[in-house]
Amino acid sequence: MESRGHLLTEQSNPNSQELDRLSSLELVDLFVQEDGRVLQAIATAREAIAQAIDRTAEALAGGGRLFYIGAGTSGRLGVLDAAECPPTFCTPPELVQGILAGGEAALVRSSEALEDRSEDGALALAEREVTAQDVVVGISAGGTTPYVQGAIAEARQRGATSIFIACVPVEQVPSQADLEIRLLVGPEVLAGSTRLKAGTVTKLVLNILSTSVMVKLGKVYGNRMVDVSVTNQKLRDRAIRTLVDLTELSRHEAESLLDRCQQRVKLALLVHWSGVGVEEGRSRLEAAGGQLRKALEGE
């Protein structure tokens, strides 16, 4: 077995050599200091992240899907981001999918041994019939996870756009992916525990990626969730408040409009601002590819 001690994510952090002797306040201060490196790592990778946003938005607009794939913490973060897209942006569950080594059971119980099988990563993509229209984001903090490497190789073979997210420099772990996002946050406070800074920076980048893609797909108007899925009282309240804030309607009028437009905020705004009927509004949105601004400008 080859040693992984040279990897940035496995090295010992000189700032936490006395970790087990620190007071609680000193521990908090140390974590604050170290986590400050997260935003700088994202800023350094900004161009690669922007390219990933553009490639992914283009693929999804053309009928493709976005897959996150990983093991352990990296895989769980992908599943989390994918799971939050349907309620936030009213996307179908199949549009953004998270694939975790070990499946659903691995969400709540450690299954790190399953990450060593590269063929399982390839099989996961084959089972989902990944095509050249799709985007596959492999997530591996240390970069060496066979499960993820197998998925990246399979994605390339299938012609899908492949994106690799890792927290080690390319010279330590090269990749064959189409795009690479290297998030160099340095050694962890607790040596090798990549659920810490590596996990935090990965979560932030996935937030940026998925949200920005949805913005480009017309799921947002201004900074409002105009495609929010109204599935509970909290989300219904948010939808009503969005209508009230963006129009001159009272809350009661906004509720009535929302109900008339089948709980679709974007449709309600178009109907209100354009003065068209619900069916006409739906047709205009469909013709505009779901882009509210485009539908309004096309009057």
mmCIF file with all atom_site columns, N, CA, C and O in Angstrom, residues 172-209:
data_model
loop_
_atom_site.group_PDB
_atom_site.id
_atom_site.type_symbol
_atom_site.label_atom_id
_atom_site.label_alt_id
_atom_site.label_comp_id
_atom_site.label_asym_id
_atom_site.label_entity_id
_atom_site.label_seq_id
_atom_site.pdbx_PDB_ins_code
_atom_site.Cartn_x
_atom_site.Cartn_y
_atom_site.Cartn_z
_atom_site.occupancy
_atom_site.B_iso_or_equiv
_atom_site.pdbx_formal_charge
_atom_site.auth_seq_id
_atom_site.auth_comp_id
_atom_site.auth_asym_id
_atom_site.auth_atom_id
_atom_site.pdbx_PDB_model_num
ATOM 1   N N  . GLN A 1 172 ? 0.530   16.793 -6.794  1.00 0.00 ? 172 GLN A N  1
ATOM 2   C CA . GLN A 1 172 ? 0.440   15.652 -5.876  1.00 0.00 ? 172 GLN A CA 1
ATOM 3   C C  . GLN A 1 172 ? -0.490  14.574 -6.408  1.00 0.00 ? 172 GLN A C  1
ATOM 4   O O  . GLN A 1 172 ? -0.212  13.380 -6.282  1.00 0.00 ? 172 GLN A O  1
ATOM 5   N N  . VAL A 1 173 ? -1.607  14.996 -6.991  1.00 0.00 ? 173 VAL A N  1
ATOM 6   C CA . VAL A 1 173 ? -2.576  14.045 -7.543  1.00 0.00 ? 173 VAL A CA 1
ATOM 7   C C  . VAL A 1 173 ? -3.097  14.586 -8.879  1.00 0.00 ? 173 VAL A C  1
ATOM 8   O O  . VAL A 1 173 ? -4.041  15.377 -8.906  1.00 0.00 ? 173 VAL A O  1
ATOM 9   N N  . PRO A 1 174 ? -2.509  14.178 -9.993  1.00 0.00 ? 174 PRO A N  1
ATOM 10  C CA . PRO A 1 174 ? -3.009  14.611 -11.301 1.00 0.00 ? 174 PRO A CA 1
ATOM 11  C C  . PRO A 1 174 ? -4.394  14.033 -11.559 1.00 0.00 ? 174 PRO A C  1
ATOM 12  O O  . PRO A 1 174 ? -4.807  13.051 -10.943 1.00 0.00 ? 174 PRO A O  1
ATOM 13  N N  . SER A 1 175 ? -5.113  14.654 -12.479 1.00 0.00 ? 175 SER A N  1
ATOM 14  C CA . SER A 1 175 ? -6.456  14.184 -12.820 1.00 0.00 ? 175 SER A CA 1
ATOM 15  C C  . SER A 1 175 ? -6.656  14.267 -14.326 1.00 0.00 ? 175 SER A C  1
ATOM 16  O O  . SER A 1 175 ? -6.029  15.091 -15.005 1.00 0.00 ? 175 SER A O  1
ATOM 17  N N  . GLN A 1 176 ? -7.534  13.407 -14.836 1.00 0.00 ? 176 GLN A N  1
ATOM 18  C CA . GLN A 1 176 ? -7.859  13.413 -16.253 1.00 0.00 ? 176 GLN A CA 1
ATOM 19  C C  . GLN A 1 176 ? -9.167  14.162 -16.536 1.00 0.00 ? 176 GLN A C  1
ATOM 20  O O  . GLN A 1 176 ? -9.677  14.117 -17.650 1.00 0.00 ? 176 GLN A O  1
ATOM 21  N N  . ALA A 1 177 ? -9.706  14.845 -15.539 1.00 0.00 ? 177 ALA A N  1
ATOM 22  C CA . ALA A 1 177 ? -10.987 15.531 -15.697 1.00 0.00 ? 177 ALA A CA 1
ATOM 23  C C  . ALA A 1 177 ? -10.872 16.704 -16.660 1.00 0.00 ? 177 ALA A C  1
ATOM 24  O O  . ALA A 1 177 ? -9.794  17.272 -16.863 1.00 0.00 ? 177 ALA A O  1
ATOM 25  N N  . ASP A 1 178 ? -12.013 17.089 -17.227 1.00 0.00 ? 178 ASP A N  1
ATOM 26  C CA . ASP A 1 178 ? -12.044 18.230 -18.151 1.00 0.00 ? 178 ASP A CA 1
ATOM 27  C C  . ASP A 1 178 ? -11.746 19.535 -17.421 1.00 0.00 ? 178 ASP A C  1
ATOM 28  O O  . ASP A 1 178 ? -11.082 20.425 -17.966 1.00 0.00 ? 178 ASP A O  1
ATOM 29  N N  . LEU A 1 179 ? -12.245 19.655 -16.209 1.00 0.00 ? 179 LEU A N  1
ATOM 30  C CA . LEU A 1 179 ? -12.018 20.847 -15.385 1.00 0.00 ? 179 LEU A CA 1
ATOM 31  C C  . LEU A 1 179 ? -11.601 20.417 -13.982 1.00 0.00 ? 179 LEU A C  1
ATOM 32  O O  . LEU A 1 179 ? -12.089 19.405 -13.474 1.00 0.00 ? 179 LEU A O  1
ATOM 33  N N  . GLU A 1 180 ? -10.721 21.194 -13.381 1.00 0.00 ? 180 GLU A N  1
ATOM 34  C CA . GLU A 1 180 ? -10.282 20.894 -12.016 1.00 0.00 ? 180 GLU A CA 1
ATOM 35  C C  . GLU A 1 180 ? -10.482 22.101 -11.130 1.00 0.00 ? 180 GLU A C  1
ATOM 36  O O  . GLU A 1 180 ? -10.174 23.234 -11.528 1.00 0.00 ? 180 GLU A O  1
ATOM 37  N N  . ILE A 1 181 ? -11.003 21.861 -9.943  1.00 0.00 ? 181 ILE A N  1
ATOM 38  C CA . ILE A 1 181 ? -11.146 22.911 -8.928  1.00 0.00 ? 181 ILE A CA 1
ATOM 39  C C  . ILE A 1 181 ? -10.305 22.474 -7.734  1.00 0.00 ? 181 ILE A C  1
ATOM 40  O O  . ILE A 1 181 ? -10.664 21.544 -7.010  1.00 0.00 ? 181 ILE A O  1
ATOM 41  N N  . ARG A 1 182 ? -9.168  23.111 -7.554  1.00 0.00 ? 182 ARG A N  1
ATOM 42  C CA . ARG A 1 182 ? -8.244  22.759 -6.474  1.00 0.00 ? 182 ARG A CA 1
ATOM 43  C C  . ARG A 1 182 ? -8.397  23.761 -5.333  1.00 0.00 ? 182 ARG A C  1
ATOM 44  O O  . ARG A 1 182 ? -8.135  24.958 -5.505  1.00 0.00 ? 182 ARG A O  1
ATOM 45  N N  . LEU A 1 183 ? -8.811  23.275 -4.188  1.00 0.00 ? 183 LEU A N  1
ATOM 46  C CA . LEU A 1 183 ? -9.128  24.118 -3.035  1.00 0.00 ? 183 LEU A CA 1
ATOM 47  C C  . LEU A 1 183 ? -8.094  23.864 -1.938  1.00 0.00 ? 183 LEU A C  1
ATOM 48  O O  . LEU A 1 183 ? -8.264  22.986 -1.089  1.00 0.00 ? 183 LEU A O  1
ATOM 49  N N  . LEU A 1 184 ? -7.028  24.650 -1.957  1.00 0.00 ? 184 LEU A N  1
ATOM 50  C CA . LEU A 1 184 ? -5.874  24.375 -1.104  1.00 0.00 ? 184 LEU A CA 1
ATOM 51  C C  . LEU A 1 184 ? -5.995  25.093 0.238   1.00 0.00 ? 184 LEU A C  1
ATOM 52  O O  . LEU A 1 184 ? -5.465  26.191 0.434   1.00 0.00 ? 184 LEU A O  1
ATOM 53  N N  . VAL A 1 185 ? -6.681  24.443 1.157   1.00 0.00 ? 185 VAL A N  1
ATOM 54  C CA . VAL A 1 185 ? -6.908  25.028 2.486   1.00 0.00 ? 185 VAL A CA 1
ATOM 55  C C  . VAL A 1 185 ? -5.805  24.659 3.471   1.00 0.00 ? 185 VAL A C  1
ATOM 56  O O  . VAL A 1 185 ? -5.786  25.148 4.597   1.00 0.00 ? 185 VAL A O  1
ATOM 57  N N  . GLY A 1 186 ? -4.887  23.794 3.072   1.00 0.00 ? 186 GLY A N  1
ATOM 58  C CA . GLY A 1 186 ? -3.787  23.416 3.946   1.00 0.00 ? 186 GLY A CA 1
ATOM 59  C C  . GLY A 1 186 ? -4.137  22.274 4.882   1.00 0.00 ? 186 GLY A C  1
ATOM 60  O O  . GLY A 1 186 ? -5.271  21.772 4.892   1.00 0.00 ? 186 GLY A O  1
ATOM 61  N N  . PRO A 1 187 ? -3.169  21.851 5.695   1.00 0.00 ? 187 PRO A N  1
ATOM 62  C CA . PRO A 1 187 ? -3.391  20.747 6.631   1.00 0.00 ? 187 PRO A CA 1
ATOM 63  C C  . PRO A 1 187 ? -4.496  21.067 7.637   1.00 0.00 ? 187 PRO A C  1
ATOM 64  O O  . PRO A 1 187 ? -4.690  22.228 8.024   1.00 0.00 ? 187 PRO A O  1
ATOM 65  N N  . GLU A 1 188 ? -5.195  20.025 8.059   1.00 0.00 ? 188 GLU A N  1
ATOM 66  C CA . GLU A 1 188 ? -6.306  20.208 8.992   1.00 0.00 ? 188 GLU A CA 1
ATOM 67  C C  . GLU A 1 188 ? -5.816  20.439 10.429  1.00 0.00 ? 188 GLU A C  1
ATOM 68  O O  . GLU A 1 188 ? -4.709  20.031 10.802  1.00 0.00 ? 188 GLU A O  1
ATOM 69  N N  . VAL A 1 189 ? -6.657  21.068 11.234  1.00 0.00 ? 189 VAL A N  1
ATOM 70  C CA . VAL A 1 189 ? -6.359  21.259 12.660  1.00 0.00 ? 189 VAL A CA 1
ATOM 71  C C  . VAL A 1 189 ? -6.118  19.899 13.313  1.00 0.00 ? 189 VAL A C  1
ATOM 72  O O  . VAL A 1 189 ? -5.187  19.715 14.096  1.00 0.00 ? 189 VAL A O  1
ATOM 73  N N  . LEU A 1 190 ? -6.976  18.956 12.986  1.00 0.00 ? 190 LEU A N  1
ATOM 74  C CA . LEU A 1 190 ? -6.797  17.570 13.404  1.00 0.00 ? 190 LEU A CA 1
ATOM 75  C C  . LEU A 1 190 ? -6.266  16.828 12.187  1.00 0.00 ? 190 LEU A C  1
ATOM 76  O O  . LEU A 1 190 ? -6.985  16.653 11.201  1.00 0.00 ? 190 LEU A O  1
ATOM 77  N N  . ALA A 1 191 ? -5.009  16.436 12.224  1.00 0.00 ? 191 ALA A N  1
ATOM 78  C CA . ALA A 1 191 ? -4.318  15.913 11.043  1.00 0.00 ? 191 ALA A CA 1
ATOM 79  C C  . ALA A 1 191 ? -5.131  14.837 10.326  1.00 0.00 ? 191 ALA A C  1
ATOM 80  O O  . ALA A 1 191 ? -5.523  13.835 10.912  1.00 0.00 ? 191 ALA A O  1
ATOM 81  N N  . GLY A 1 192 ? -5.382  15.071 9.030   1.00 0.00 ? 192 GLY A N  1
ATOM 82  C CA . GLY A 1 192 ? -6.065  14.099 8.196   1.00 0.00 ? 192 GLY A CA 1
ATOM 83  C C  . GLY A 1 192 ? -7.576  14.117 8.267   1.00 0.00 ? 192 GLY A C  1
ATOM 84  O O  . GLY A 1 192 ? -8.240  13.412 7.507   1.00 0.00 ? 192 GLY A O  1
ATOM 85  N N  . SER A 1 193 ? -8.155  14.927 9.151   1.00 0.00 ? 193 SER A N  1
ATOM 86  C CA . SER A 1 193 ? -9.622  14.951 9.310   1.00 0.00 ? 193 SER A CA 1
ATOM 87  C C  . SER A 1 193 ? -10.224 15.918 8.296   1.00 0.00 ? 193 SER A C  1
ATOM 88  O O  . SER A 1 193 ? -10.516 17.080 8.607   1.00 0.00 ? 193 SER A O  1
ATOM 89  N N  . THR A 1 194 ? -10.451 15.432 7.090   1.00 0.00 ? 194 THR A N  1
ATOM 90  C CA . THR A 1 194 ? -10.893 16.309 6.005   1.00 0.00 ? 194 THR A CA 1
ATOM 91  C C  . THR A 1 194 ? -12.368 16.677 6.076   1.00 0.00 ? 194 THR A C  1
ATOM 92  O O  . THR A 1 194 ? -12.879 17.343 5.172   1.00 0.00 ? 194 THR A O  1
ATOM 93  N N  . ARG A 1 195 ? -13.071 16.272 7.117   1.00 0.00 ? 195 ARG A N  1
ATOM 94  C CA . ARG A 1 195 ? -14.427 16.784 7.321   1.00 0.00 ? 195 ARG A CA 1
ATOM 95  C C  . ARG A 1 195 ? -14.374 18.225 7.849   1.00 0.00 ? 195 ARG A C  1
ATOM 96  O O  . ARG A 1 195 ? -15.411 18.889 7.927   1.00 0.00 ? 195 ARG A O  1
ATOM 97  N N  . LEU A 1 196 ? -13.184 18.716 8.165   1.00 0.00 ? 196 LEU A N  1
ATOM 98  C CA . LEU A 1 196 ? -13.023 20.062 8.727   1.00 0.00 ? 196 LEU A CA 1
ATOM 99  C C  . LEU A 1 196 ? -12.874 21.093 7.604   1.00 0.00 ? 196 LEU A C  1
ATOM 100 O O  . LEU A 1 196 ? -13.829 21.359 6.891   1.00 0.00 ? 196 LEU A O  1
ATOM 101 N N  . LYS A 1 197 ? -11.709 21.695 7.411   1.00 0.00 ? 197 LYS A N  1
ATOM 102 C CA . LYS A 1 197 ? -11.573 22.735 6.390   1.00 0.00 ? 197 LYS A CA 1
ATOM 103 C C  . LYS A 1 197 ? -11.907 22.234 4.990   1.00 0.00 ? 197 LYS A C  1
ATOM 104 O O  . LYS A 1 197 ? -12.568 22.937 4.208   1.00 0.00 ? 197 LYS A O  1
ATOM 105 N N  . ALA A 1 198 ? -11.477 21.034 4.670   1.00 0.00 ? 198 ALA A N  1
ATOM 106 C CA . ALA A 1 198 ? -11.756 20.494 3.339   1.00 0.00 ? 198 ALA A CA 1
ATOM 107 C C  . ALA A 1 198 ? -13.256 20.333 3.126   1.00 0.00 ? 198 ALA A C  1
ATOM 108 O O  . ALA A 1 198 ? -13.781 20.635 2.055   1.00 0.00 ? 198 ALA A O  1
ATOM 109 N N  . GLY A 1 199 ? -13.952 19.855 4.172   1.00 0.00 ? 199 GLY A N  1
ATOM 110 C CA . GLY A 1 199 ? -15.397 19.722 4.068   1.00 0.00 ? 199 GLY A CA 1
ATOM 111 C C  . GLY A 1 199 ? -16.092 21.061 3.946   1.00 0.00 ? 199 GLY A C  1
ATOM 112 O O  . GLY A 1 199 ? -17.029 21.229 3.156   1.00 0.00 ? 199 GLY A O  1
ATOM 113 N N  . THR A 1 200 ? -15.617 22.027 4.723   1.00 0.00 ? 200 THR A N  1
ATOM 114 C CA . THR A 1 200 ? -16.225 23.360 4.694   1.00 0.00 ? 200 THR A CA 1
ATOM 115 C C  . THR A 1 200 ? -16.053 24.021 3.333   1.00 0.00 ? 200 THR A C  1
ATOM 116 O O  . THR A 1 200 ? -17.006 24.571 2.762   1.00 0.00 ? 200 THR A O  1
ATOM 117 N N  . VAL A 1 201 ? -14.855 23.960 2.788   1.00 0.00 ? 201 VAL A N  1
ATOM 118 C CA . VAL A 1 201 ? -14.610 24.615 1.504   1.00 0.00 ? 201 VAL A CA 1
ATOM 119 C C  . VAL A 1 201 ? -15.377 23.912 0.385   1.00 0.00 ? 201 VAL A C  1
ATOM 120 O O  . VAL A 1 201 ? -15.879 24.556 -0.545  1.00 0.00 ? 201 VAL A O  1
ATOM 121 N N  . THR A 1 202 ? -15.510 22.597 0.495   1.00 0.00 ? 202 THR A N  1
ATOM 122 C CA . THR A 1 202 ? -16.288 21.857 -0.509  1.00 0.00 ? 202 THR A CA 1
ATOM 123 C C  . THR A 1 202 ? -17.749 22.259 -0.461  1.00 0.00 ? 202 THR A C  1
ATOM 124 O O  . THR A 1 202 ? -18.379 22.498 -1.504  1.00 0.00 ? 202 THR A O  1
ATOM 125 N N  . LYS A 1 203 ? -18.314 22.358 0.738   1.00 0.00 ? 203 LYS A N  1
ATOM 126 C CA . LYS A 1 203 ? -19.723 22.764 0.870   1.00 0.00 ? 203 LYS A CA 1
ATOM 127 C C  . LYS A 1 203 ? -19.940 24.144 0.269   1.00 0.00 ? 203 LYS A C  1
ATOM 128 O O  . LYS A 1 203 ? -20.927 24.376 -0.449  1.00 0.00 ? 203 LYS A O  1
ATOM 129 N N  . LEU A 1 204 ? -19.043 25.063 0.527   1.00 0.00 ? 204 LEU A N  1
ATOM 130 C CA . LEU A 1 204 ? -19.190 26.420 -0.007  1.00 0.00 ? 204 LEU A CA 1
ATOM 131 C C  . LEU A 1 204 ? -19.125 26.428 -1.530  1.00 0.00 ? 204 LEU A C  1
ATOM 132 O O  . LEU A 1 204 ? -19.904 27.123 -2.195  1.00 0.00 ? 204 LEU A O  1
ATOM 133 N N  . VAL A 1 205 ? -18.222 25.660 -2.095  1.00 0.00 ? 205 VAL A N  1
ATOM 134 C CA . VAL A 1 205 ? -18.094 25.634 -3.558  1.00 0.00 ? 205 VAL A CA 1
ATOM 135 C C  . VAL A 1 205 ? -19.321 24.986 -4.192  1.00 0.00 ? 205 VAL A C  1
ATOM 136 O O  . VAL A 1 205 ? -19.804 25.456 -5.238  1.00 0.00 ? 205 VAL A O  1
ATOM 137 N N  . LEU A 1 206 ? -19.852 23.946 -3.592  1.00 0.00 ? 206 LEU A N  1
ATOM 138 C CA . LEU A 1 206 ? -21.069 23.335 -4.120  1.00 0.00 ? 206 LEU A CA 1
ATOM 139 C C  . LEU A 1 206 ? -22.236 24.313 -4.019  1.00 0.00 ? 206 LEU A C  1
ATOM 140 O O  . LEU A 1 206 ? -23.083 24.374 -4.920  1.00 0.00 ? 206 LEU A O  1
ATOM 141 N N  . ASN A 1 207 ? -22.297 25.083 -2.939  1.00 0.00 ? 207 ASN A N  1
ATOM 142 C CA . ASN A 1 207 ? -23.317 26.142 -2.825  1.00 0.00 ? 207 ASN A CA 1
ATOM 143 C C  . ASN A 1 207 ? -23.220 27.108 -3.998  1.00 0.00 ? 207 ASN A C  1
ATOM 144 O O  . ASN A 1 207 ? -24.218 27.461 -4.633  1.00 0.00 ? 207 ASN A O  1
ATOM 145 N N  . ILE A 1 208 ? -21.995 27.555 -4.268  1.00 0.00 ? 208 ILE A N  1
ATOM 146 C CA . ILE A 1 208 ? -21.763 28.519 -5.341  1.00 0.00 ? 208 ILE A CA 1
ATOM 147 C C  . ILE A 1 208 ? -22.119 27.912 -6.690  1.00 0.00 ? 208 ILE A C  1
ATOM 148 O O  . ILE A 1 208 ? -22.784 28.545 -7.520  1.00 0.00 ? 208 ILE A O  1
ATOM 149 N N  . LEU A 1 209 ? -21.679 26.684 -6.914  1.00 0.00 ? 209 LEU A N  1
ATOM 150 C CA . LEU A 1 209 ? -21.900 26.025 -8.209  1.00 0.00 ? 209 LEU A CA 1
ATOM 151 C C  . LEU A 1 209 ? -23.380 25.834 -8.497  1.00 0.00 ? 209 LEU A C  1
ATOM 152 O O  . LEU A 1 209 ? -23.887 26.300 -9.533  1.00 0.00 ? 209 LEU A O  1
#
